[in-house]
Short mmCIF file of C-alpha atoms in Angstrom, two decimals:
data_model
loop_
_atom_site.label_atom_id
_atom_site.label_comp_id
_atom_site.label_asym_id
_atom_site.label_seq_id
_atom_site.Cartn_x
_atom_site.Cartn_y
_atom_site.Cartn_z
CA MET A 1 -0.09 -0.10 -0.07
CA ASN A 2 2.65 2.47 1.14
CA LYS A 3 4.84 2.04 -1.96
CA LYS A 4 1.78 2.86 -4.47
CA VAL A 5 0.82 5.88 -2.33
CA ILE A 6 4.37 7.20 -2.49
CA MET A 7 4.53 6.35 -6.13
CA THR A 8 1.42 8.50 -7.06
CA VAL A 9 1.98 11.31 -4.66
CA ALA A 10 5.68 11.67 -5.68
CA ALA A 11 5.04 11.57 -9.31
CA MET A 12 2.36 14.22 -9.12
CA ALA A 13 4.11 16.72 -7.06
CA ILE A 14 7.56 16.14 -5.34
CA GLY A 15 9.52 15.06 -8.61
CA VAL A 16 12.05 12.64 -9.67
CA SER A 17 14.24 11.97 -6.82
CA ALA A 18 11.43 10.95 -4.72
CA ILE A 19 10.42 8.06 -7.20
CA ALA A 20 13.87 7.12 -7.67
CA GLY A 21 14.29 6.86 -4.11
CA SER A 22 11.21 4.76 -3.41
CA ILE A 23 12.21 2.47 -6.37
CA ALA A 24 15.82 2.16 -5.62
CA SER A 25 15.29 -0.47 -2.82
CA ALA A 26 12.87 -2.39 -4.74
CA GLY A 27 13.47 -5.19 -7.55
CA PRO A 28 12.60 -5.07 -11.01
CA ALA A 29 9.39 -7.11 -10.37
CA GLU A 30 8.27 -4.49 -8.04
CA ASP A 31 9.57 -1.55 -10.31
CA ILE A 32 7.40 -2.98 -13.09
CA SER A 33 4.41 -3.32 -10.96
CA ALA A 34 4.60 0.25 -9.61
CA PHE A 35 5.37 1.72 -13.01
CA GLN A 36 2.42 0.17 -14.68
CA THR A 37 0.08 0.72 -11.62
CA TYR A 38 1.03 4.54 -11.93
CA PHE A 39 0.11 4.64 -15.49
CA LYS A 40 -3.14 2.75 -15.10
CA LYS A 41 -4.21 5.22 -12.36
CA ARG A 42 -3.06 8.17 -14.37
CA PHE A 43 -4.85 7.26 -17.65
CA ALA A 44 -7.61 5.32 -16.12
CA ASP A 45 -9.72 5.50 -19.38
CA THR A 46 -7.11 3.85 -21.30
CA GLU A 47 -7.25 -0.08 -21.88
CA PHE A 48 -3.97 -1.62 -20.52
CA SER A 49 -3.24 -3.41 -23.58
CA ASP A 50 -3.64 0.19 -25.70
CA PHE A 51 -0.58 1.73 -24.02
CA LYS A 52 1.24 -0.03 -26.81
CA ASN A 53 -0.17 2.85 -29.08
CA GLY A 54 1.56 5.51 -27.01
CA VAL A 55 0.19 9.13 -27.14
CA TYR A 56 -2.58 7.85 -29.29
CA SER A 57 -3.93 5.61 -26.29
CA ILE A 58 -4.49 8.86 -24.22
CA HIS A 59 -5.14 11.64 -26.70
CA LYS A 60 -8.14 11.47 -29.15
CA PRO A 61 -7.38 14.31 -31.73
CA SER A 62 -3.99 12.86 -32.52
CA ARG A 63 -5.34 9.21 -32.36
CA GLU A 64 -7.70 10.25 -35.46
CA GLN A 65 -4.67 11.51 -37.40
CA TRP A 66 -2.79 8.41 -36.59
CA GLU A 67 -5.71 6.22 -37.75
CA SER A 68 -5.93 7.94 -41.14
CA ILE A 69 -2.23 7.12 -41.57
CA GLU A 70 -2.78 3.65 -40.40
CA ASP A 71 -5.15 3.14 -43.67
CA PHE A 72 -2.10 2.72 -45.54
CA PRO A 73 1.00 3.38 -43.49
CA PRO A 74 4.30 4.42 -45.04
CA TYR A 75 6.01 1.82 -43.20
CA GLU A 76 4.54 -0.94 -45.35
CA LEU A 77 7.02 0.31 -47.87
CA ALA A 78 9.89 -0.44 -45.50
CA ILE A 79 8.36 -4.06 -44.65
CA ASP A 80 8.31 -4.71 -48.39
CA ASN A 81 11.86 -3.65 -48.73
CA GLY A 82 13.08 -5.72 -45.56
CA SER A 83 11.29 -8.75 -46.67
CA GLU A 84 13.42 -8.75 -49.95
CA MET A 85 16.45 -8.35 -47.65
CA TRP A 86 15.38 -11.20 -45.67
CA GLU A 87 15.31 -13.55 -48.70
CA GLU A 88 18.33 -12.46 -50.26
CA ALA A 89 21.48 -14.36 -49.50
CA PHE A 90 24.74 -13.00 -48.57
CA ALA A 91 27.72 -13.48 -50.93
CA ASN A 92 28.68 -16.57 -48.97
CA GLY A 93 25.39 -18.28 -49.56
CA LYS A 94 24.04 -18.02 -45.86
CA THR A 95 20.95 -16.05 -45.01
CA TYR A 96 19.77 -14.15 -42.18
CA ALA A 97 17.62 -17.11 -41.16
CA ASP A 98 20.89 -18.97 -40.42
CA CYS A 99 21.66 -16.63 -37.70
CA LEU A 100 18.37 -15.25 -36.35
CA GLY A 101 16.20 -18.49 -37.15
CA LYS A 102 13.84 -19.68 -39.75
CA ASP A 103 10.71 -18.65 -37.99
CA VAL A 104 10.49 -14.94 -38.56
CA SER A 105 7.55 -14.52 -36.34
CA ALA A 106 9.70 -15.39 -33.23
CA ILE A 107 12.61 -13.16 -33.54
CA ARG A 108 11.25 -9.92 -32.43
CA ALA A 109 9.81 -10.93 -29.12
CA ARG A 110 13.31 -12.34 -28.22
CA TYR A 111 14.76 -8.71 -28.03
CA PRO A 112 16.10 -7.05 -26.00
CA HIS A 113 17.52 -9.87 -23.70
CA TYR A 114 20.58 -10.14 -21.32
CA ASP A 115 23.18 -12.32 -23.09
CA VAL A 116 24.77 -14.25 -20.10
CA GLU A 117 27.80 -15.26 -22.14
CA LYS A 118 28.80 -11.75 -23.39
CA ASP A 119 27.50 -9.95 -20.45
CA THR A 120 25.64 -7.52 -22.45
CA VAL A 121 22.08 -6.59 -23.73
CA ALA A 122 21.32 -8.01 -27.15
CA THR A 123 19.29 -6.10 -29.57
CA LEU A 124 17.65 -6.86 -32.87
CA GLU A 125 19.86 -4.25 -34.62
CA ASP A 126 22.77 -5.37 -33.12
CA ASP A 127 22.14 -9.17 -33.86
CA ILE A 128 21.36 -8.11 -37.42
CA ASN A 129 24.74 -6.48 -38.06
CA LYS A 130 26.58 -9.41 -35.96
CA CYS A 131 25.05 -11.74 -38.57
CA ARG A 132 26.16 -9.47 -41.47
CA VAL A 133 29.67 -9.39 -40.09
CA ALA A 134 29.93 -12.96 -39.37
CA ASN A 135 29.08 -13.76 -42.96
CA GLY A 136 31.53 -11.29 -44.50
CA GLU A 137 29.05 -8.48 -45.17
CA LYS A 138 29.56 -4.71 -44.08
CA LYS A 139 27.71 -3.51 -41.11
CA LEU A 140 24.36 -1.43 -41.76
CA GLY A 141 24.12 2.05 -40.53
CA TRP A 142 22.26 1.83 -37.09
CA LYS A 143 19.68 4.28 -37.27
CA LYS A 144 17.85 4.34 -40.43
CA GLY A 145 17.76 3.02 -44.11
CA ALA A 146 18.22 -0.81 -44.69
CA ILE A 147 18.35 -1.79 -41.06
CA ALA A 148 15.29 -0.11 -40.35
CA ASP A 149 13.76 -1.83 -43.16
CA LEU A 150 14.89 -5.18 -42.05
CA SER A 151 13.81 -4.45 -38.70
CA ALA A 152 10.43 -3.25 -39.96
CA TYR A 153 9.87 -6.58 -41.52
CA ILE A 154 10.95 -8.60 -38.62
CA ALA A 155 8.70 -6.50 -36.27
CA SER A 156 5.85 -6.81 -38.70
CA GLU A 157 6.05 -10.66 -38.73
CA GLY A 158 6.29 -10.72 -34.97
CA ARG A 159 3.46 -8.40 -34.27
CA ASP A 160 1.23 -9.21 -31.38
CA LYS A 161 3.62 -11.40 -29.65
CA PRO A 162 3.89 -10.61 -25.92
CA VAL A 163 6.54 -8.53 -24.42
CA ALA A 164 7.84 -10.92 -21.97
CA VAL A 165 11.46 -9.80 -21.16
CA LYS A 166 12.96 -12.00 -18.57
CA LEU A 167 13.96 -10.42 -15.39
CA PRO A 168 17.47 -10.11 -14.35
CA GLU A 169 18.54 -13.36 -12.82
CA ASN A 170 21.88 -12.40 -11.60
CA GLU A 171 23.97 -9.67 -10.34
CA LYS A 172 25.34 -8.75 -13.78
CA ALA A 173 22.05 -8.72 -15.52
CA LEU A 174 20.71 -6.63 -12.71
CA ALA A 175 23.63 -4.21 -13.27
CA TRP A 176 22.53 -3.62 -16.90
CA TYR A 177 18.77 -3.07 -15.45
CA GLU A 178 20.21 -0.58 -12.99
CA LYS A 179 22.06 1.25 -15.70
CA GLY A 180 19.04 1.65 -17.82
CA LYS A 181 16.75 2.67 -15.05
CA ASN A 182 19.32 5.20 -13.69
CA PHE A 183 19.44 6.62 -17.17
CA PHE A 184 15.73 6.79 -17.43
CA TYR A 185 15.42 8.78 -14.20
CA ALA A 186 18.61 10.89 -14.47
CA LYS A 187 18.30 14.56 -15.57
CA ARG A 188 20.47 15.52 -18.35
CA GLY A 189 20.92 18.37 -21.08
CA GLN A 190 20.73 22.09 -21.15
CA LEU A 191 16.97 21.57 -20.36
CA ASN A 192 17.83 19.43 -17.19
CA LEU A 193 15.27 17.00 -17.99
CA ALA A 194 14.94 13.19 -17.25
CA CYS A 195 13.10 10.94 -19.39
CA SER A 196 10.73 10.35 -16.47
CA ASP A 197 10.18 14.06 -16.16
CA CYS A 198 8.13 14.20 -19.60
CA HIS A 199 7.16 10.53 -19.82
CA VAL A 200 6.02 9.71 -16.38
CA ASN A 201 5.62 13.14 -14.35
CA TYR A 202 4.04 14.93 -17.18
CA SER A 203 2.76 12.26 -19.28
CA GLY A 204 -0.44 13.60 -20.88
CA ARG A 205 0.36 16.84 -20.47
CA MET A 206 1.50 19.24 -23.07
CA VAL A 207 4.93 20.74 -23.97
CA ARG A 208 4.07 23.40 -26.41
CA ALA A 209 1.60 22.01 -29.19
CA ASP A 210 2.70 18.22 -28.43
CA THR A 211 1.10 16.09 -25.94
CA LEU A 212 3.64 13.81 -24.04
CA GLY A 213 3.28 10.20 -24.33
CA PRO A 214 3.42 7.66 -21.60
CA ALA A 215 6.67 5.49 -21.05
CA LEU A 216 4.44 2.55 -20.70
CA GLY A 217 4.48 1.08 -24.14
CA HIS A 218 7.52 3.13 -25.24
CA THR A 219 9.61 0.58 -27.27
CA THR A 220 6.93 -1.83 -28.45
CA HIS A 221 6.18 -0.33 -31.90
CA PHE A 222 9.54 0.30 -33.00
CA PRO A 223 11.15 0.75 -35.72
CA VAL A 224 8.88 3.64 -36.35
CA TYR A 225 7.88 5.86 -39.55
CA ARG A 226 7.93 9.30 -38.04
CA SER A 227 6.27 12.11 -40.06
CA LYS A 228 8.94 14.28 -38.93
CA TRP A 229 11.62 12.04 -40.65
CA THR A 230 9.48 11.01 -43.35
CA SER A 231 11.41 7.78 -42.92
CA MET A 232 11.87 4.86 -40.86
CA GLY A 233 14.08 4.93 -37.88
CA THR A 234 15.18 2.69 -35.18
CA LEU A 235 14.70 3.00 -31.38
CA HIS A 236 18.32 4.22 -30.89
CA ARG A 237 17.58 6.90 -33.58
CA ARG A 238 14.61 8.23 -31.43
CA TYR A 239 16.83 7.95 -28.33
CA ALA A 240 19.41 10.16 -29.96
CA GLY A 241 16.80 12.69 -31.31
CA CYS A 242 15.11 12.78 -27.83
CA ASN A 243 18.41 13.54 -26.02
CA THR A 244 19.25 16.24 -28.59
CA ASN A 245 15.81 17.65 -27.95
CA VAL A 246 16.75 18.48 -24.27
CA ARG A 247 20.06 19.70 -25.56
CA ALA A 248 22.10 16.82 -24.29
CA LYS A 249 24.65 15.23 -26.34
CA PRO A 250 23.22 12.18 -27.58
CA PHE A 251 25.11 8.66 -27.16
CA LYS A 252 25.88 6.47 -30.12
CA ALA A 253 23.29 3.95 -31.49
CA GLN A 254 23.95 0.66 -29.65
CA SER A 255 26.04 2.12 -26.84
CA ASP A 256 25.90 0.80 -23.61
CA GLU A 257 23.43 3.48 -22.43
CA TYR A 258 20.95 2.82 -25.06
CA LYS A 259 21.02 -0.65 -24.70
CA ALA A 260 20.57 -0.70 -21.10
CA LEU A 261 17.77 2.06 -21.54
CA GLU A 262 16.06 -0.43 -24.21
CA TYR A 263 16.40 -3.18 -21.76
CA PHE A 264 14.79 -1.19 -18.87
CA GLN A 265 12.13 0.38 -20.77
CA THR A 266 11.10 -2.99 -22.50
CA LEU A 267 10.90 -4.69 -19.11
CA MET A 268 8.56 -2.01 -17.90
CA SER A 269 6.27 -2.75 -20.75
CA ASN A 270 6.09 -6.48 -19.94
CA GLY A 271 2.32 -7.69 -20.42
CA LEU A 272 1.95 -5.62 -23.53
CA VAL A 273 2.42 -6.95 -27.18
CA PHE A 274 4.91 -5.85 -29.67
CA ASN A 275 3.07 -3.74 -32.36
CA GLY A 276 5.91 -2.71 -34.65
CA PRO A 277 6.52 -1.42 -37.05
CA GLY A 278 4.67 1.93 -36.13
CA ALA A 279 3.75 5.28 -37.65
CA ARG A 280 4.11 8.30 -35.37
CA LYS A 281 4.54 12.03 -36.00
CA MET B 1 21.97 1.66 -56.86
CA ALA B 2 19.17 2.18 -59.13
CA LYS B 3 16.31 4.25 -58.02
CA LYS B 4 13.55 2.43 -56.98
CA PHE B 5 9.99 3.97 -56.65
CA LYS B 6 7.92 1.21 -55.41
CA THR B 7 4.13 1.49 -55.80
CA ARG B 8 1.90 -0.52 -53.46
CA LEU B 9 -1.71 -1.06 -54.41
CA LYS B 10 -4.57 -2.48 -52.59
CA VAL B 11 -8.06 -2.95 -53.66
CA LYS B 12 -11.05 -3.93 -51.54
CA GLU B 13 -14.57 -4.83 -52.42
CA LYS B 14 -17.17 -3.65 -49.88
CA GLY B 15 -20.80 -3.34 -50.46
CA GLY B 16 -20.96 -2.92 -54.28
CA LYS B 17 -17.90 -0.59 -54.33
CA VAL B 18 -14.11 -1.08 -54.44
CA ASN B 19 -11.91 0.88 -52.48
CA VAL B 20 -8.54 1.61 -54.20
CA LYS B 21 -5.66 2.77 -52.35
CA ALA B 22 -1.94 3.25 -53.01
CA ILE B 23 1.19 4.49 -51.37
CA VAL B 24 4.29 5.14 -53.50
CA SER B 25 7.97 5.41 -52.24
CA HIS B 26 8.81 8.69 -53.64
CA PRO B 27 10.57 11.85 -52.27
CA MET B 28 8.03 14.40 -53.42
CA LEU B 29 10.63 17.33 -53.32
CA THR B 30 9.20 20.89 -53.52
CA GLY B 31 12.41 22.18 -54.70
CA LEU B 32 12.42 24.68 -51.91
CA THR B 33 14.60 22.39 -49.59
CA LYS B 34 18.55 22.46 -49.45
CA ASP B 35 21.22 19.95 -49.21
CA LYS B 36 23.98 20.00 -46.67
CA LYS B 37 25.88 22.11 -48.85
CA GLY B 38 23.25 24.83 -49.10
CA ASN B 39 22.44 23.90 -52.60
CA LYS B 40 18.64 23.86 -53.62
CA ILE B 41 17.39 20.22 -54.05
CA PRO B 42 15.53 20.43 -57.45
CA GLU B 43 11.81 19.48 -57.45
CA HIS B 44 10.98 16.12 -57.77
CA PHE B 45 7.38 15.02 -57.45
CA ILE B 46 4.58 12.88 -59.09
CA GLN B 47 2.55 14.83 -61.53
CA GLU B 48 0.10 12.36 -62.96
CA VAL B 49 -1.81 9.39 -61.62
CA ILE B 50 -4.14 7.26 -63.60
CA VAL B 51 -6.17 4.52 -62.32
CA THR B 52 -8.15 2.12 -64.41
CA ALA B 53 -10.59 -0.76 -63.79
CA ASN B 54 -10.81 -3.33 -66.62
CA ASP B 55 -9.07 -0.68 -68.76
CA LYS B 56 -11.67 2.07 -68.19
CA VAL B 57 -10.44 5.04 -66.39
CA VAL B 58 -11.82 5.57 -62.87
CA MET B 59 -9.55 8.37 -61.73
CA THR B 60 -6.76 10.61 -62.77
CA ALA B 61 -5.12 12.99 -60.46
CA ASN B 62 -2.57 15.68 -61.02
CA TRP B 63 -0.33 16.41 -58.14
CA GLY B 64 2.09 19.35 -56.91
CA PRO B 65 5.01 18.87 -54.53
CA ALA B 66 2.60 19.81 -51.71
CA VAL B 67 1.49 16.09 -51.66
CA SER B 68 3.27 14.61 -48.76
CA LYS B 69 6.52 12.17 -49.08
CA ASP B 70 5.57 8.78 -49.76
CA PRO B 71 2.30 9.93 -51.25
CA TYR B 72 -0.98 8.11 -50.52
CA ILE B 73 -4.43 8.05 -52.32
CA SER B 74 -7.44 6.46 -51.47
CA PHE B 75 -10.75 6.45 -53.45
CA ASP B 76 -14.05 4.31 -54.14
CA TYR B 77 -15.52 3.34 -57.60
CA ALA B 78 -18.46 1.22 -58.33
CA GLY B 79 -16.72 -2.00 -58.87
CA LYS B 80 -16.72 -5.73 -58.25
CA SER B 81 -14.74 -8.65 -57.44
CA GLY B 82 -12.73 -9.83 -60.45
CA ASP B 83 -12.11 -6.25 -61.81
CA LEU B 84 -8.43 -5.68 -62.65
CA VAL B 85 -7.32 -2.42 -61.08
CA LYS B 86 -4.19 -0.95 -62.63
CA LEU B 87 -2.58 2.20 -61.12
CA ALA B 88 0.12 4.07 -63.24
CA TRP B 89 2.18 7.54 -62.51
CA THR B 90 4.65 9.71 -63.79
CA ASP B 91 6.69 12.30 -62.22
CA ASN B 92 8.50 15.59 -63.38
CA GLN B 93 11.86 13.96 -64.13
CA GLU B 94 10.38 11.21 -66.40
CA ASN B 95 10.33 8.45 -63.98
CA THR B 96 7.16 6.12 -63.95
CA GLY B 97 5.65 3.54 -61.80
CA GLU B 98 2.79 1.20 -61.73
CA ALA B 99 1.06 -1.59 -59.90
CA GLU B 100 -2.07 -3.72 -60.58
CA LYS B 101 -4.37 -5.94 -58.58
CA LYS B 102 -7.32 -8.09 -59.11
CA VAL B 103 -10.34 -7.41 -56.80
CA LYS B 104 -10.92 -10.60 -54.92
CA MET C 1 20.42 57.14 -40.84
CA LYS C 2 20.53 59.81 -43.44
CA ARG C 3 22.18 57.54 -45.93
CA ARG C 4 19.61 54.73 -45.22
CA THR C 5 16.77 56.92 -46.02
CA PHE C 6 18.37 58.21 -49.23
CA LEU C 7 18.81 54.75 -50.28
CA LYS C 8 15.57 53.65 -49.50
CA ASN C 9 13.99 56.70 -51.39
CA THR C 10 16.18 55.84 -54.45
CA LEU C 11 15.16 52.38 -54.46
CA ALA C 12 11.49 53.18 -54.31
CA VAL C 13 11.83 55.50 -57.32
CA THR C 14 13.87 53.02 -59.25
CA ALA C 15 11.31 50.34 -58.78
CA THR C 16 8.41 52.23 -59.83
CA GLY C 17 10.47 53.65 -62.68
CA THR C 18 11.38 50.19 -63.89
CA ALA C 19 7.92 48.80 -63.69
CA VAL C 20 6.58 51.64 -65.95
CA GLY C 21 9.71 51.48 -68.21
CA THR C 22 10.35 48.07 -69.25
CA GLY C 23 7.63 46.18 -67.53
CA LEU C 24 5.12 44.17 -66.57
CA ILE C 25 2.72 45.72 -69.08
CA SER C 26 4.54 44.49 -71.98
CA GLY C 27 5.68 41.11 -70.29
CA ASN C 28 2.09 40.12 -70.12
CA ALA C 29 2.58 36.98 -72.24
CA LEU C 30 5.21 35.60 -70.04
CA ALA C 31 3.27 36.39 -66.87
CA SER C 32 0.18 34.80 -68.21
CA GLU C 33 1.91 31.57 -69.29
CA GLU C 34 3.19 31.36 -65.67
CA LYS C 35 -0.44 31.93 -64.37
CA ALA C 36 -1.93 29.41 -66.67
CA ASN C 37 -0.59 26.48 -64.71
CA PRO C 38 -2.58 26.51 -61.51
CA PHE C 39 0.27 24.57 -59.57
CA LYS C 40 2.73 27.34 -60.13
CA ALA C 41 0.43 30.15 -58.85
CA THR C 42 1.64 31.79 -55.63
CA SER C 43 -1.59 33.10 -54.29
CA LEU C 44 -5.03 31.49 -53.75
CA GLU C 45 -6.66 34.11 -56.11
CA ASP C 46 -4.27 33.38 -58.93
CA ALA C 47 -4.57 29.61 -58.33
CA LEU C 48 -8.27 29.71 -58.66
CA LYS C 49 -8.08 31.87 -61.70
CA ALA C 50 -5.62 29.67 -63.36
CA ALA C 51 -7.56 26.77 -62.78
CA GLY C 52 -10.50 28.33 -64.33
CA ILE C 53 -12.68 28.86 -61.26
CA THR C 54 -13.91 32.30 -61.64
CA GLU C 55 -16.46 31.84 -58.71
CA HIS C 56 -17.36 29.07 -56.37
CA GLU C 57 -20.29 28.92 -53.90
CA ALA C 58 -20.06 27.48 -50.47
CA SER C 59 -21.90 24.43 -50.30
CA ASP C 60 -22.71 22.22 -47.13
CA LYS C 61 -23.03 19.24 -49.34
CA ILE C 62 -19.18 19.30 -49.47
CA THR C 63 -17.13 18.04 -46.38
CA VAL C 64 -13.44 18.82 -46.05
CA LYS C 65 -12.03 16.38 -43.36
CA ALA C 66 -8.76 17.58 -41.80
CA PRO C 67 -7.56 17.81 -38.29
CA ASP C 68 -8.01 20.83 -36.27
CA LEU C 69 -4.31 20.85 -35.35
CA ALA C 70 -1.93 18.80 -37.47
CA GLU C 71 0.18 16.54 -35.54
CA ASN C 72 2.96 17.02 -38.10
CA ALA C 73 2.99 19.62 -41.22
CA ALA C 74 4.70 17.27 -43.39
CA VAL C 75 1.87 14.90 -43.44
CA VAL C 76 -1.77 15.99 -42.94
CA PRO C 77 -4.45 13.60 -43.84
CA VAL C 78 -7.26 15.33 -45.85
CA GLU C 79 -10.56 13.90 -47.20
CA VAL C 80 -12.56 15.68 -49.44
CA SER C 81 -16.13 14.54 -50.50
CA SER C 82 -19.40 15.58 -51.80
CA THR C 83 -23.12 14.41 -52.03
CA LEU C 84 -23.72 16.85 -54.95
CA GLU C 85 -25.02 15.06 -58.04
CA GLY C 86 -22.54 14.91 -60.99
CA ALA C 87 -19.51 16.02 -58.91
CA SER C 88 -16.61 14.99 -61.27
CA GLU C 89 -13.65 16.89 -60.37
CA VAL C 90 -12.16 18.20 -57.19
CA ARG C 91 -9.37 20.63 -56.51
CA ILE C 92 -7.62 20.97 -53.39
CA PHE C 93 -6.23 24.35 -52.36
CA ILE C 94 -3.96 25.04 -49.04
CA ALA C 95 -4.50 28.76 -48.98
CA GLU C 96 -1.31 29.70 -47.26
CA ASN C 97 1.22 27.48 -48.99
CA PRO C 98 3.88 28.92 -51.40
CA THR C 99 1.82 27.37 -54.16
CA PRO C 100 -1.70 27.04 -52.91
CA HIS C 101 -3.09 24.70 -55.72
CA ALA C 102 -2.25 21.39 -54.13
CA ALA C 103 -3.68 18.54 -56.30
CA ASN C 104 -6.74 17.95 -58.43
CA PHE C 105 -8.46 14.70 -59.04
CA MET C 106 -11.01 13.88 -61.93
CA LEU C 107 -13.34 11.14 -60.81
CA GLY C 108 -14.39 8.65 -63.80
CA GLU C 109 -17.83 7.61 -64.05
CA GLY C 110 -19.01 5.42 -61.38
CA SER C 111 -16.37 6.79 -58.74
CA GLU C 112 -17.37 8.18 -55.61
CA ALA C 113 -17.02 11.95 -55.10
CA LEU C 114 -14.67 11.14 -52.11
CA VAL C 115 -10.79 11.27 -52.20
CA LYS C 116 -8.23 10.85 -49.36
CA CYS C 117 -4.68 12.17 -49.68
CA ARG C 118 -1.98 13.58 -47.36
CA PHE C 119 -0.34 17.14 -47.80
CA LYS C 120 2.44 19.06 -46.57
CA MET C 121 1.18 22.38 -45.01
CA GLY C 122 3.73 25.46 -44.60
CA LYS C 123 1.65 26.95 -42.05
CA SER C 124 -1.57 27.20 -40.33
CA SER C 125 -4.30 27.75 -43.19
CA ASP C 126 -7.63 26.68 -44.79
CA VAL C 127 -7.59 23.54 -46.78
CA ILE C 128 -10.30 24.20 -49.51
CA GLY C 129 -12.06 21.48 -51.71
CA VAL C 130 -13.55 22.83 -54.78
CA PHE C 131 -15.74 20.45 -56.72
CA LYS C 132 -16.96 20.96 -60.39
CA VAL C 133 -20.48 19.94 -61.15
CA GLY C 134 -21.17 20.73 -64.59
CA ASP C 135 -19.94 24.28 -65.29
CA LYS C 136 -20.39 25.42 -61.57
CA TYR C 137 -17.98 25.21 -58.86
CA PHE C 138 -18.95 24.47 -55.06
CA SER C 139 -16.66 24.42 -52.14
CA ALA C 140 -15.95 24.00 -48.56
CA LYS C 141 -13.18 24.73 -46.26
CA LYS C 142 -11.52 23.49 -43.07
CA ALA C 143 -9.07 25.59 -41.03
CA VAL C 144 -5.83 23.55 -39.98
CA LYS C 145 -3.53 24.60 -37.39
CA VAL C 146 0.04 23.97 -37.81
CA THR C 147 2.64 24.69 -34.96
CA LYS C 148 6.17 23.85 -34.02
CA GLY C 149 6.22 20.95 -32.06
CA GLY C 150 6.99 20.83 -28.38
CA CYS C 151 9.83 18.41 -28.43
CA GLY C 152 12.10 20.94 -30.17
CA GLY C 153 10.64 20.72 -33.69
#
């Protein structure tokens, strides 16, 4: 009882430090529960499963525009390109299926995950490029273009699979989790904002003409076709953009920081389903 | 790499009408944007779109660069299952594209 | 300050002088050629004129569906439709765009008078749909606001 009350009050009035304080002593499972309960309460009219649609689950006017776009979303072009990439063999005759598995529909839901052997967080894009390098091909750019197309195809095949990231099972995995969690709650940039400031405390409120989307469901719909980019982009492309927006120096795509953040954020969305690729403004 | 301007076409019969919608992978440049060096990028946009059903024209459109990148169009015509719908377009740099689908 | 005023006056004089001298009067042919293509017209009036629309009557039998506040100005979903009998051609104008005439659609026999498309908008503007019925024009409009996003653009 006490934890939930503290969460709500702190989030509404006191600020970041209080939340971080109350969570610091809890484990990932409790964090997820507190996190999701907060949003369920804050947006009581939203169906839990709808949080995967981000701001569109809490703001009707933008939802209507999104639904118009979804009538024939531009990311379908990326899916087409991605499926061609999937079918094409590397110079050495091997294919992506040889690395990632033949069942394309099972791939998306495996990421991100903690890799025990390498003590790192494995992401879809990272494994795509690892596959290429292992088969004598050049790496693809991390943020857009071909990698986003292939990721879009894989995401579309894996749509509606549950988000069920394994909870950290040992110290090292927990360290990655904490790294991501701290990143999420830490202030940064000239504007001195934490991810949580906009996407937890002020989610649903406006910043100039934009309504802030809730962090719950943040990573489920990637890669994404953003109207702003008029192109596809990966999650780490968005992370970099968002950090730049608060006038913080962005980290590199697939850096430890962003991998940890992806790990933390996806864990927080356990219970939702993957619904990529997405269309956003 | 050759420029590819993919045209994706969808046709769906619903209640005596056929909905035709399409999206084309096309930059739709206005000619008002600049590249990294500060040079104006020349306008490049789809100018004409023609849609036929069983070789009869059901819609033609003239577009300017105000149409969004990766342009979309949707309209309905009095059609039925079995119709062969074709969509073709040309842009101001003499590129063309087309797609066809049979209404299920 | 004296110098600036001097220059300003000089320019003003020169401009008028040039206009009368070489001008636009004799350059009519060129001017009208540019005007003839509605896509090139830079004002709503010129665009309508170039499209041959001398007058258009507001009609409640035409609907222009567009968002009150566009999520993103580069991709604004617009739907124009009409229940008027014989509506065969529709032109879409975005009044405040550098070239307001955005698109026109000729609907073949048996096609519904409804079309959906997505447009770029330069700033807050009326989106106007003008349908041709016979040799008359009917229109409706929707004001769409476009603002700078909150997350830095």
